[in-house]
Short mmCIF file of C-alpha atoms and ligand atoms in Angstrom, two decimals:
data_model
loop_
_atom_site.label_atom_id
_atom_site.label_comp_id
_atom_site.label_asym_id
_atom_site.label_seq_id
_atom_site.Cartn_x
_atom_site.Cartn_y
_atom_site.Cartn_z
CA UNK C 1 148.37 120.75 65.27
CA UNK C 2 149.40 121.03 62.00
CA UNK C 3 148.50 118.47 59.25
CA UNK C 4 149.35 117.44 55.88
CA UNK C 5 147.14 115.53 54.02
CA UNK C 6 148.30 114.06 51.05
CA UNK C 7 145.84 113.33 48.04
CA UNK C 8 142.86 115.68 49.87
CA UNK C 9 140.92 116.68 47.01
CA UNK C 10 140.06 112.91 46.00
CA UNK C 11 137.06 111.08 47.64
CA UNK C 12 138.09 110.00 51.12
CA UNK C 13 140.91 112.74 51.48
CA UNK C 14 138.39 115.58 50.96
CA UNK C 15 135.85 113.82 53.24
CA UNK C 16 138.56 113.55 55.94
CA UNK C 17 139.84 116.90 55.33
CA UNK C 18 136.02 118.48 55.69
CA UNK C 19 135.41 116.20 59.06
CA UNK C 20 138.92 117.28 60.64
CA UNK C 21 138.17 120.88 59.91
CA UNK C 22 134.70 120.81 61.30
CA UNK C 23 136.12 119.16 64.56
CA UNK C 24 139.14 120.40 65.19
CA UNK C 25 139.03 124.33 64.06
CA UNK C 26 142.26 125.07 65.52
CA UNK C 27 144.44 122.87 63.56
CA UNK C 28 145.89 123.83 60.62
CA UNK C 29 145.60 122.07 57.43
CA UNK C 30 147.59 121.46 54.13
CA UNK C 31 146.18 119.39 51.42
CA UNK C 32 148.69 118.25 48.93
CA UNK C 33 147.12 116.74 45.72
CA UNK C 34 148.66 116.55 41.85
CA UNK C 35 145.38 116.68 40.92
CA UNK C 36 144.51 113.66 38.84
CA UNK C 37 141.22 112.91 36.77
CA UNK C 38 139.49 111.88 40.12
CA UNK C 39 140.85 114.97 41.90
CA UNK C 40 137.80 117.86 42.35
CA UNK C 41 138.82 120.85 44.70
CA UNK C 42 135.02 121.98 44.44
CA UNK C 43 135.16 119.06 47.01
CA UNK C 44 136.35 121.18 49.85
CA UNK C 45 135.57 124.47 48.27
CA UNK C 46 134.13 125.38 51.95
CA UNK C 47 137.41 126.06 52.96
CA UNK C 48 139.06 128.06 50.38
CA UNK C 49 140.08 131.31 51.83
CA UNK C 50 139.91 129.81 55.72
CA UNK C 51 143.26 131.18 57.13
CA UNK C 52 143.75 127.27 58.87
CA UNK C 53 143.42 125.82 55.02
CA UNK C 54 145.88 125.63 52.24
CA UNK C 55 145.51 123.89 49.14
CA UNK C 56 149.31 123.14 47.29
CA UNK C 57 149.10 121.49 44.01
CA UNK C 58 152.07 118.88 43.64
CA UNK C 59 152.74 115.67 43.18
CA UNK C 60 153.89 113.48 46.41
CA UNK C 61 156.96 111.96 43.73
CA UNK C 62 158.38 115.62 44.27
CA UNK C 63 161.15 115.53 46.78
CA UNK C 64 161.52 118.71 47.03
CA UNK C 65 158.20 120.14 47.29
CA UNK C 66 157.64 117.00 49.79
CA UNK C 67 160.38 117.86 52.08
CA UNK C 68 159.70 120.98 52.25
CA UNK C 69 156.22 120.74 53.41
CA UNK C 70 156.87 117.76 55.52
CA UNK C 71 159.69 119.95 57.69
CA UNK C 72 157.15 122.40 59.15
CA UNK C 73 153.84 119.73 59.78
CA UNK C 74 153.13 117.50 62.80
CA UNK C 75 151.51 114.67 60.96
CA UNK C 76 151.79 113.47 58.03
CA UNK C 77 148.66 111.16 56.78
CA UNK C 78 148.68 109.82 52.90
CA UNK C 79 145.83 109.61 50.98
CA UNK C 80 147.46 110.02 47.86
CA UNK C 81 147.11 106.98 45.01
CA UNK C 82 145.81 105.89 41.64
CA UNK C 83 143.15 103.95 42.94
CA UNK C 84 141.15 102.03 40.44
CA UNK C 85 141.50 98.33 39.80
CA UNK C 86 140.16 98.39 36.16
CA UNK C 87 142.67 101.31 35.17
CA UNK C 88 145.56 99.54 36.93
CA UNK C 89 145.23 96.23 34.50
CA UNK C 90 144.82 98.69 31.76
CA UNK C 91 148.26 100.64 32.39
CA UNK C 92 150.20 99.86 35.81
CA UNK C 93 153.06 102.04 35.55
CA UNK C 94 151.25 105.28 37.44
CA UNK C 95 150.32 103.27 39.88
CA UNK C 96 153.99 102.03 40.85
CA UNK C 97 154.81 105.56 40.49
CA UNK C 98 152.74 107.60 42.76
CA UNK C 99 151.77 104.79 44.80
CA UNK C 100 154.75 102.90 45.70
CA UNK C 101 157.63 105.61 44.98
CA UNK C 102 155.51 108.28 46.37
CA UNK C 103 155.03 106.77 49.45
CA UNK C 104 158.47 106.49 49.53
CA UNK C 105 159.62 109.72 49.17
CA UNK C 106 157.03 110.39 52.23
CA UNK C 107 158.53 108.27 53.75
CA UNK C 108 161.79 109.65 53.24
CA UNK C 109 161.02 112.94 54.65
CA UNK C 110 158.90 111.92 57.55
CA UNK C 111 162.48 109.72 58.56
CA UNK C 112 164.26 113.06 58.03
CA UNK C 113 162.54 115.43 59.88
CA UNK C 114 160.78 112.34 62.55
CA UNK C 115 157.24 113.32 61.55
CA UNK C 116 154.59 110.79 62.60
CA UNK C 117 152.99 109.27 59.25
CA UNK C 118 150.15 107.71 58.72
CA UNK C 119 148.91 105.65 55.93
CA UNK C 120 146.09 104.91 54.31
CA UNK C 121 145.99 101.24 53.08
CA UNK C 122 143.44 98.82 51.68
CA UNK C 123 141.25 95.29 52.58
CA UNK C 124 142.95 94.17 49.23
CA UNK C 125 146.46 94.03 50.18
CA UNK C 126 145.77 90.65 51.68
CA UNK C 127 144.00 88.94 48.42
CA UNK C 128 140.61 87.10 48.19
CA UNK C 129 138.78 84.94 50.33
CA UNK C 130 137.05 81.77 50.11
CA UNK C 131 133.24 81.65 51.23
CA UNK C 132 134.23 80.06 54.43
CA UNK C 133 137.11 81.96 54.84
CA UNK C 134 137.36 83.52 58.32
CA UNK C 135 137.79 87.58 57.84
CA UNK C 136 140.70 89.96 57.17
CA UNK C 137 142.23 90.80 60.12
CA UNK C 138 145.75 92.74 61.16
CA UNK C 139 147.63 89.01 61.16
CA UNK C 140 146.49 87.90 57.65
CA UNK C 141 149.62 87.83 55.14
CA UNK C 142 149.66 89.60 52.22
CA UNK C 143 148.55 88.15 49.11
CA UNK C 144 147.70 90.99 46.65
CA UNK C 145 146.23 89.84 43.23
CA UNK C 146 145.96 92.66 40.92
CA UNK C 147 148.60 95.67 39.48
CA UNK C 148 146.37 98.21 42.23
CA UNK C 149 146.76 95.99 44.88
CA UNK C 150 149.99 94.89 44.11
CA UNK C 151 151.15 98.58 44.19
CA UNK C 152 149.50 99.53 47.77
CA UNK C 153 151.11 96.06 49.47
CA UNK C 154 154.49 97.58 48.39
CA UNK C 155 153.88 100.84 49.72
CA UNK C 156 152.54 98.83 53.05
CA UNK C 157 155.57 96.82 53.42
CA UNK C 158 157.77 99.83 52.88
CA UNK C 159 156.09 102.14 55.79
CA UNK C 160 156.66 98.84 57.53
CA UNK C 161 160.53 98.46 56.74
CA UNK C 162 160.69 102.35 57.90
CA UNK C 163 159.39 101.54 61.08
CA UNK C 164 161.60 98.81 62.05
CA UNK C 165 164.64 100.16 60.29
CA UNK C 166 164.18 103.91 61.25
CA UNK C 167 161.85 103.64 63.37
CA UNK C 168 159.69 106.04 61.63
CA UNK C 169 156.65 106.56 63.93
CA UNK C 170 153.87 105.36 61.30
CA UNK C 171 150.65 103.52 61.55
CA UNK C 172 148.24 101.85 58.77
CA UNK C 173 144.83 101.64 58.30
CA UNK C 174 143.44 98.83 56.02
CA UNK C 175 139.95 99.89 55.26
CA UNK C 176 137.31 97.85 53.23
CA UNK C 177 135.30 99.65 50.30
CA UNK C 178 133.69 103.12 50.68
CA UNK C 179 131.20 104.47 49.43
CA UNK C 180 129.26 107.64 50.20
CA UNK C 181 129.75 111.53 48.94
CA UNK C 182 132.11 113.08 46.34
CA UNK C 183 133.11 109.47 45.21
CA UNK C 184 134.60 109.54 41.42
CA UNK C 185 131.46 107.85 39.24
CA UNK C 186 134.09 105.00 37.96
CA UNK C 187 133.73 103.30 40.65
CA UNK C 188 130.53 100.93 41.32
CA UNK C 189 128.03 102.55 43.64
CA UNK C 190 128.71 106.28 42.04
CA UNK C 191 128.69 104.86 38.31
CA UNK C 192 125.77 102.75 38.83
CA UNK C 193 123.67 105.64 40.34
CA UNK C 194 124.78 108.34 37.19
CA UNK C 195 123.87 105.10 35.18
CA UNK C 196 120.22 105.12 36.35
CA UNK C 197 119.81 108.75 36.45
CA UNK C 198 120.33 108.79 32.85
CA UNK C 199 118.15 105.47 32.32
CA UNK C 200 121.44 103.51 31.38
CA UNK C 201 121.99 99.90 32.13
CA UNK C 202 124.42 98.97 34.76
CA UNK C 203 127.02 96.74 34.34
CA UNK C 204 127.42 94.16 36.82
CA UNK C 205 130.66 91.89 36.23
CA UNK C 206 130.56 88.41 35.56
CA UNK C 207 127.88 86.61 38.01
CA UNK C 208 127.71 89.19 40.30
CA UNK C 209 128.54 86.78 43.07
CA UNK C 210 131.33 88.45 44.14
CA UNK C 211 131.35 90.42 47.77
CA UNK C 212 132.51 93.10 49.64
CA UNK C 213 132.25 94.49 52.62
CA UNK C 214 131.14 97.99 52.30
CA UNK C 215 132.24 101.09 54.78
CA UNK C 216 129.79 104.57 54.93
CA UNK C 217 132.93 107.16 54.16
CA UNK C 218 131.99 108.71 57.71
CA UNK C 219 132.52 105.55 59.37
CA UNK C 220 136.08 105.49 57.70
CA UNK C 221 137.13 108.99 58.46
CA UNK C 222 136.20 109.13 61.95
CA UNK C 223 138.67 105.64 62.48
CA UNK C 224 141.43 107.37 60.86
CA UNK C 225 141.27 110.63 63.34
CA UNK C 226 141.22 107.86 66.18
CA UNK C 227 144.23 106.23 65.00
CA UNK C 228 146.02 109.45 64.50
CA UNK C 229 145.60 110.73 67.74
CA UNK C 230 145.43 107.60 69.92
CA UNK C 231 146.98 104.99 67.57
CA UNK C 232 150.42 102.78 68.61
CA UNK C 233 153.28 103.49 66.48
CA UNK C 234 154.57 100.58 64.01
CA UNK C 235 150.98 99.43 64.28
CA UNK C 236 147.78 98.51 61.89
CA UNK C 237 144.65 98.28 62.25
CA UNK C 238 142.03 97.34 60.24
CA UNK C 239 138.21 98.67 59.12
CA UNK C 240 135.37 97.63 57.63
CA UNK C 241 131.30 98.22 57.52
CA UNK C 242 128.53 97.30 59.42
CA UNK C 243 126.88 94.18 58.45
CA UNK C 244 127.46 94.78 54.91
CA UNK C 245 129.14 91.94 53.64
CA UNK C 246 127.04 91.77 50.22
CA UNK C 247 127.36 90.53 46.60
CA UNK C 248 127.48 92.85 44.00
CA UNK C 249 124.28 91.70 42.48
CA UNK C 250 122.63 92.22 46.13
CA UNK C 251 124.24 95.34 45.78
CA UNK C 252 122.64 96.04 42.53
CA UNK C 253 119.21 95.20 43.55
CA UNK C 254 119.23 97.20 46.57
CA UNK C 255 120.14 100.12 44.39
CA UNK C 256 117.61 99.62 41.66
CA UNK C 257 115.12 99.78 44.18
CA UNK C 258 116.07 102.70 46.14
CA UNK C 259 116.13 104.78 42.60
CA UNK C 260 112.41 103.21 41.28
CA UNK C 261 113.62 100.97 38.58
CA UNK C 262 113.21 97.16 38.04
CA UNK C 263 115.96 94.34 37.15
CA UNK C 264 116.14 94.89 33.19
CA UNK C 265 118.30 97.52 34.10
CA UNK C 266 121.09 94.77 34.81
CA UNK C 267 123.61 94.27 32.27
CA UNK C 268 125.97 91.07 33.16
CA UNK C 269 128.86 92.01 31.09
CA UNK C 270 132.32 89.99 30.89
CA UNK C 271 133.94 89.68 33.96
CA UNK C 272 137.33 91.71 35.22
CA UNK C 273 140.31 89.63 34.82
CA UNK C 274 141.60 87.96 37.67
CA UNK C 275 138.49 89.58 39.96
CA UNK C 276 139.13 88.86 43.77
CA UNK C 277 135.75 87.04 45.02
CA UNK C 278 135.37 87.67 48.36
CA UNK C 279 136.81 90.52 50.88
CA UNK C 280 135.59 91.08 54.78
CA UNK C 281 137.15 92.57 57.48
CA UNK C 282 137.40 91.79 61.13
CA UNK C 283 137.72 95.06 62.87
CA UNK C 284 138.06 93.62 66.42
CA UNK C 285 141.27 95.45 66.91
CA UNK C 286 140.37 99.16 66.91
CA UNK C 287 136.98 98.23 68.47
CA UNK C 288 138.80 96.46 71.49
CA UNK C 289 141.45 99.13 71.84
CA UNK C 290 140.02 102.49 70.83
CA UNK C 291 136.00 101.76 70.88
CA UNK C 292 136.00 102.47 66.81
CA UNK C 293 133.02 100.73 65.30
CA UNK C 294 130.97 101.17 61.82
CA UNK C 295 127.57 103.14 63.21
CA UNK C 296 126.25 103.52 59.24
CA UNK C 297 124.30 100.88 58.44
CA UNK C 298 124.65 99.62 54.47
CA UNK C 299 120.59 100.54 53.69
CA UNK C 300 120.35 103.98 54.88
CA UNK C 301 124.10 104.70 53.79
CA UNK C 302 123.19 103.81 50.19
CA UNK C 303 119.79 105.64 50.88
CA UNK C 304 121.84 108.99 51.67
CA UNK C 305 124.61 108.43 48.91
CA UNK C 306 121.61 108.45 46.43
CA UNK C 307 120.16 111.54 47.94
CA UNK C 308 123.74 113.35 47.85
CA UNK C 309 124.19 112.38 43.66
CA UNK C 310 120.62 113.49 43.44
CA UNK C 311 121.51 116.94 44.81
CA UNK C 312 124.49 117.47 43.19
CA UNK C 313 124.16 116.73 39.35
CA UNK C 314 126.93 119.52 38.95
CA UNK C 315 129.41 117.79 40.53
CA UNK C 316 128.43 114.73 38.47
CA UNK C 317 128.68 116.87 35.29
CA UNK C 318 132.05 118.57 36.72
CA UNK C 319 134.06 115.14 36.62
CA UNK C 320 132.55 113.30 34.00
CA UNK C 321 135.05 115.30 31.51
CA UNK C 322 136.57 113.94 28.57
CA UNK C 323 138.81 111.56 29.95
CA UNK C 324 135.80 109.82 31.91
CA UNK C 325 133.91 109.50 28.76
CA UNK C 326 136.93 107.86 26.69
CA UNK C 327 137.77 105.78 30.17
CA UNK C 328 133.59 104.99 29.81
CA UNK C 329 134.23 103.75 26.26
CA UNK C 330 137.87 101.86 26.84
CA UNK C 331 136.08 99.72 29.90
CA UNK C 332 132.57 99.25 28.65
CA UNK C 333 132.22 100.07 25.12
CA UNK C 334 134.67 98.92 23.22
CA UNK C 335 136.12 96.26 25.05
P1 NAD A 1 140.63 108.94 44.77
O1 NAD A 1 141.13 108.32 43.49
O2 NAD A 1 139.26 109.49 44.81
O3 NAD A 1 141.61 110.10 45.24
C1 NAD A 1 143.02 109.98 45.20
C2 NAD A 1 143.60 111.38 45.24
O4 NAD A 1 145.02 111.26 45.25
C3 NAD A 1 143.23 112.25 44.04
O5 NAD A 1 142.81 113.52 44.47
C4 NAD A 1 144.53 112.36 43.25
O6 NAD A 1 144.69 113.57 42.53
C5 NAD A 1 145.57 112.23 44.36
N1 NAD A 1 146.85 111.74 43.85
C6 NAD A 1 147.08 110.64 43.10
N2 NAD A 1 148.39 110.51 42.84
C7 NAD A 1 149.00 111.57 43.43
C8 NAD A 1 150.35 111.98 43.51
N3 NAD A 1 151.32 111.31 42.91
N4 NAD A 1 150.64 113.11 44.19
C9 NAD A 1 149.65 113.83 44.78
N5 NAD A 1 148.35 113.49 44.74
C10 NAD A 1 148.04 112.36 44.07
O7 NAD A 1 140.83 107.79 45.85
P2 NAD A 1 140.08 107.50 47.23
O8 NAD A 1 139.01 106.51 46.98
O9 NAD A 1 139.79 108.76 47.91
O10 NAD A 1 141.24 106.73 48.01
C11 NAD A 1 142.11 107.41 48.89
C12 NAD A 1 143.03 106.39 49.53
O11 NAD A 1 142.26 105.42 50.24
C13 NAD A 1 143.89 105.62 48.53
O12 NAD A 1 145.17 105.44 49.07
C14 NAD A 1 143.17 104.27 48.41
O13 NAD A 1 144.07 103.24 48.07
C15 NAD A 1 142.63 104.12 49.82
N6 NAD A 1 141.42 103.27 49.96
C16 NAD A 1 140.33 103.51 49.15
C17 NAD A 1 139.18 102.73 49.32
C18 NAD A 1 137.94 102.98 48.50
O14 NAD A 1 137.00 102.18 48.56
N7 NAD A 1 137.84 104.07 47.75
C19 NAD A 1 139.16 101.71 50.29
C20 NAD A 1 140.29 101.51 51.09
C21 NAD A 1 141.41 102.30 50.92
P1 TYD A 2 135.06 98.81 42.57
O1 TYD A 2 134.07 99.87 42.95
O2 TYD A 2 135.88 99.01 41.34
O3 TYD A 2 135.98 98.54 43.83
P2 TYD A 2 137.09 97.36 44.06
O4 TYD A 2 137.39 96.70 42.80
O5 TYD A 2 138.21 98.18 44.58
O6 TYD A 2 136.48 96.44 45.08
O7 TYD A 2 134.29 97.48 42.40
C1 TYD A 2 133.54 96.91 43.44
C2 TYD A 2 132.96 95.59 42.95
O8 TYD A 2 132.04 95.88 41.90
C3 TYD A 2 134.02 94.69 42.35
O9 TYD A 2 133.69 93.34 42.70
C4 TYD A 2 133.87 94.88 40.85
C5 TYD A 2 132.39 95.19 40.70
N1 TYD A 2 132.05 96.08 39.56
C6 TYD A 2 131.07 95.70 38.63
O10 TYD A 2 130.46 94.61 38.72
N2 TYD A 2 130.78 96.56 37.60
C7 TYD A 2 131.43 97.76 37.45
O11 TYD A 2 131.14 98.49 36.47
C8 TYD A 2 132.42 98.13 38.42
C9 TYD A 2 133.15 99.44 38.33
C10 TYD A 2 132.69 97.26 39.46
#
C-alpha cells in the first residue's frame, strides 16, 4: 500500500507515521508537511534514507504539488493543521487557510483521482459540555466555540459534503486530547513538564476546573490504522482515553507529583477567553464494531511522557526556537 500522510512531522502525524512503518514494512510512505513552528523532522529521523520513506516539504494549499502526489497513493490520511487554541484567538486567518482550504484542496484531488481519504478531526468540533452532560458521541451536532475549532468543523462538514455529493470514499476520526512523545511544549502536558524542569511555575487557566478527557498518543494511532483499513466509508467514529476524564488542576497535581515538586509551583493565571469547560468522549462505536479501545491508562501514560521529555532535553531545546520564546512571552508574559 502506498500512503500519504499529510502533516507527518507534527506530533500525532510522526507518531502514526513511526507506528505504520514499524507494522507494516512493506508499505510505502510519503509524509507531506510545510513545516510549521511545531513541525520537527528529527521526529521520524529513523526513517530518513529507508527506500519505503519519503519526506516532501509542501504545503497541503498547493494544488499542484497535492495532485500530483495524491494521483500515485492509495490512501490519503490528513494530519495536517494549525492546531493550537490560544494561537487561533490570537490570529485566525492560518488556520482557515491550511485547515479549512487545505482540506479542501485534498479533498479535491482525492474526488479526482477516487483515493480513499481519511481525516483526522477533533472532540471539539462538537463544543462544551455541561457536568451532567452525557458524552460526545458520533450523533452529537456540531457546536464549535473557538477560531481552532471553528476551522476543523468546516473542514469536517466539507469531507462530509464530498462524501454525499461525490461520494468521495472518506472517513473521520474525532479524537479527544493527546498527550504523550514529540508533543510541541505549547501545549499543556509538554509545557508544564519543560516548566518544572527548569523550576518555572505552571500556569493553570482560570480555576482549573475545566476537563478533558485525555488519549495516550498510542492509543490514538493504533484507532486510526483500524479505521483505515477496516473503517465504513462516509463514516465517523469517535476516540477518547481510558478513564481519564480529569480537571486540569487534577491534571496539574498529578504532574507535580510525578516530577518531585509541591503545589507552589501553581500559577492560576487569567483564564482563555471563551474556554470550553468540559469535553468526553463516548467511544462505543469503534469498540462495538472494530474492538478499538484506550489500553493506556492516564497515570502510567503521564508517568512515561515524563520519562520521554526527561530523555530527550535536545528535542526540547530543538523546538523551543525563537518563535516559541516570543509565542512564551505574547501568551504568558505580556498579556
Ligand atoms: P501539530 O501542530 O503537532 O502538527 C501539525 C503538523 O501539520 C505540523 O507538522 C505542521 O507543519 C503541519 N502543517 C500545518 N499546516 C500545514 C499545511 N498547510 N500544509 C502541510 N503541513 C501543514 O498537531 P498535532 O497535535 O499532531 O495534530 C494533528 C492533527 O490531529 C490535527 O489535525 C489536529 O487538529 C488533530 N487533533 C489533535 C489533537 C491533540 O490533542 N493534539 C486531538 C485531536 C485531534
Ligand atoms: P491545550 O493543551 O491547549 O489543549 P485544548 O485547548 O486543545 O484542550 O489545553 C488543555 C487544557 O489546559 C485546556 O483546558 C486549557 C488548559 N491550559 C492551561 O490551563 N494552561 C496552559 O498554559 C495551557 C496551554 C492550557
Amino acid at each position: 500500500m502506498k500512503i500519504l500522510i499529510c502533516g507527518g512531522a507534527g506530533f500525532i502525524g510522526s507518531n502514526f507515521i513511526l507506528y505504520l512503518a514499524e507494522k507494516y514494512p512493506d508499505y510505502n510512505i510519503i509524509n507531506l508537511d510545510k513545516l510549521n513552528y511545531a513541525a520537527n523532522l528529527k521526529n521520524v529521523k529513523k526513517l530518513e534514507g529507508s527506500a519505503n520513506y519519503k519526506f516532501i516539504k509542501g504545503d497541503i494549499c498547493d494544488k499542484n504539488l497535492v495532485f500530483d502526489l495524491v494521483k500515485d497513493v492509495d490512501v490519503v490520511v490528513n494530519f495536517a493543521a494549525e492546531t493550537h487554541v490560544d494561537r487561533s484567538i490570537m490570529d485566525s486567518s492560518i488556520f482557515i487557510k491550511s485547515n479549512v482550504q487545505g482540506t479542501q484542496v485534498l479533498l479535491e484531488a482525492a474526488k479526482e483521482y477516487d483515493k480513499r481519504f481519511h481525516h483526522i478531526s477533533t472532540d471539539e468540533v462538537f463544543g462544551a459540555l455541561g457536568p451532567d452532560d452525557p458524552s460526545f458521541d458520533e450523533m452529537t451536532p456540531y457546536n464549535p466555540r473557538n477560531p481552532y475549532s471553528a476551522s476543523k468543523a468546516a473542514a469536517d462538514h466539507l469531507v462530509r459534503a464530498y462524501f454525499h455529493t461525490f461520494k468521495v470514499p472518506v472517513t473521520i476520526s474525532n479524537c479527544s486530547n493527546n498527550y504523550g512523545p514529540y508533543q510541541f511544549p505549547e501545549k499543556i502536558i509538554p509545557l508544564f513538564i519543560c516548566n518544572l524542569f527548569e523550576d518555572k511555575k505552571v500556569p493553570v487557566y482560570g480555576d482549573g476546573q475545566q476537563i478533558r478527557d485525555w488519549i495516550h498518543v498510542d492509543d490514538h494511532v493504533r484507532g486510526i490504522d483500524m479505521i483505515i483499513h477496516k473503517g465504513k466509508e462516509g463514516e465517523t467514529y469517535c476516540l477518547g482515553g481510558k478513564d481519564s476524564e480529569i480537571t486540569n488542576l487534577y491534571l496539574t497535581k498529578t504532574l507535580i507529583q510525578l516530577m518531585d515538586k509541591d503545589d507552589s509551583y501553581i500559577e492560576y493565571v487569567k483564564d482563555r477567553p471563551g474556554h470550553d469547560r468540559r469535553y468526553s468522549i463516548d467511544y462505543g462505536k469503534i469498540a462495538s464494531e472494530m474492538g478499538w479501545e484506550p489500553l493506556i491508562g492516564f497515570k502510567d501514560g503521564l508517568r512515561s511522557t515524563v520519562d520521554w521529555y526527561q530523555n530527550n532535553k535536545n528535542w526540547i531545546d530543538d523546538v523551543r526556537s525563537g518563535d516559541y520564546r516570543d509565542y512564551y512571552k505574547k501568551q504568558y508574559i505580556n498579556r
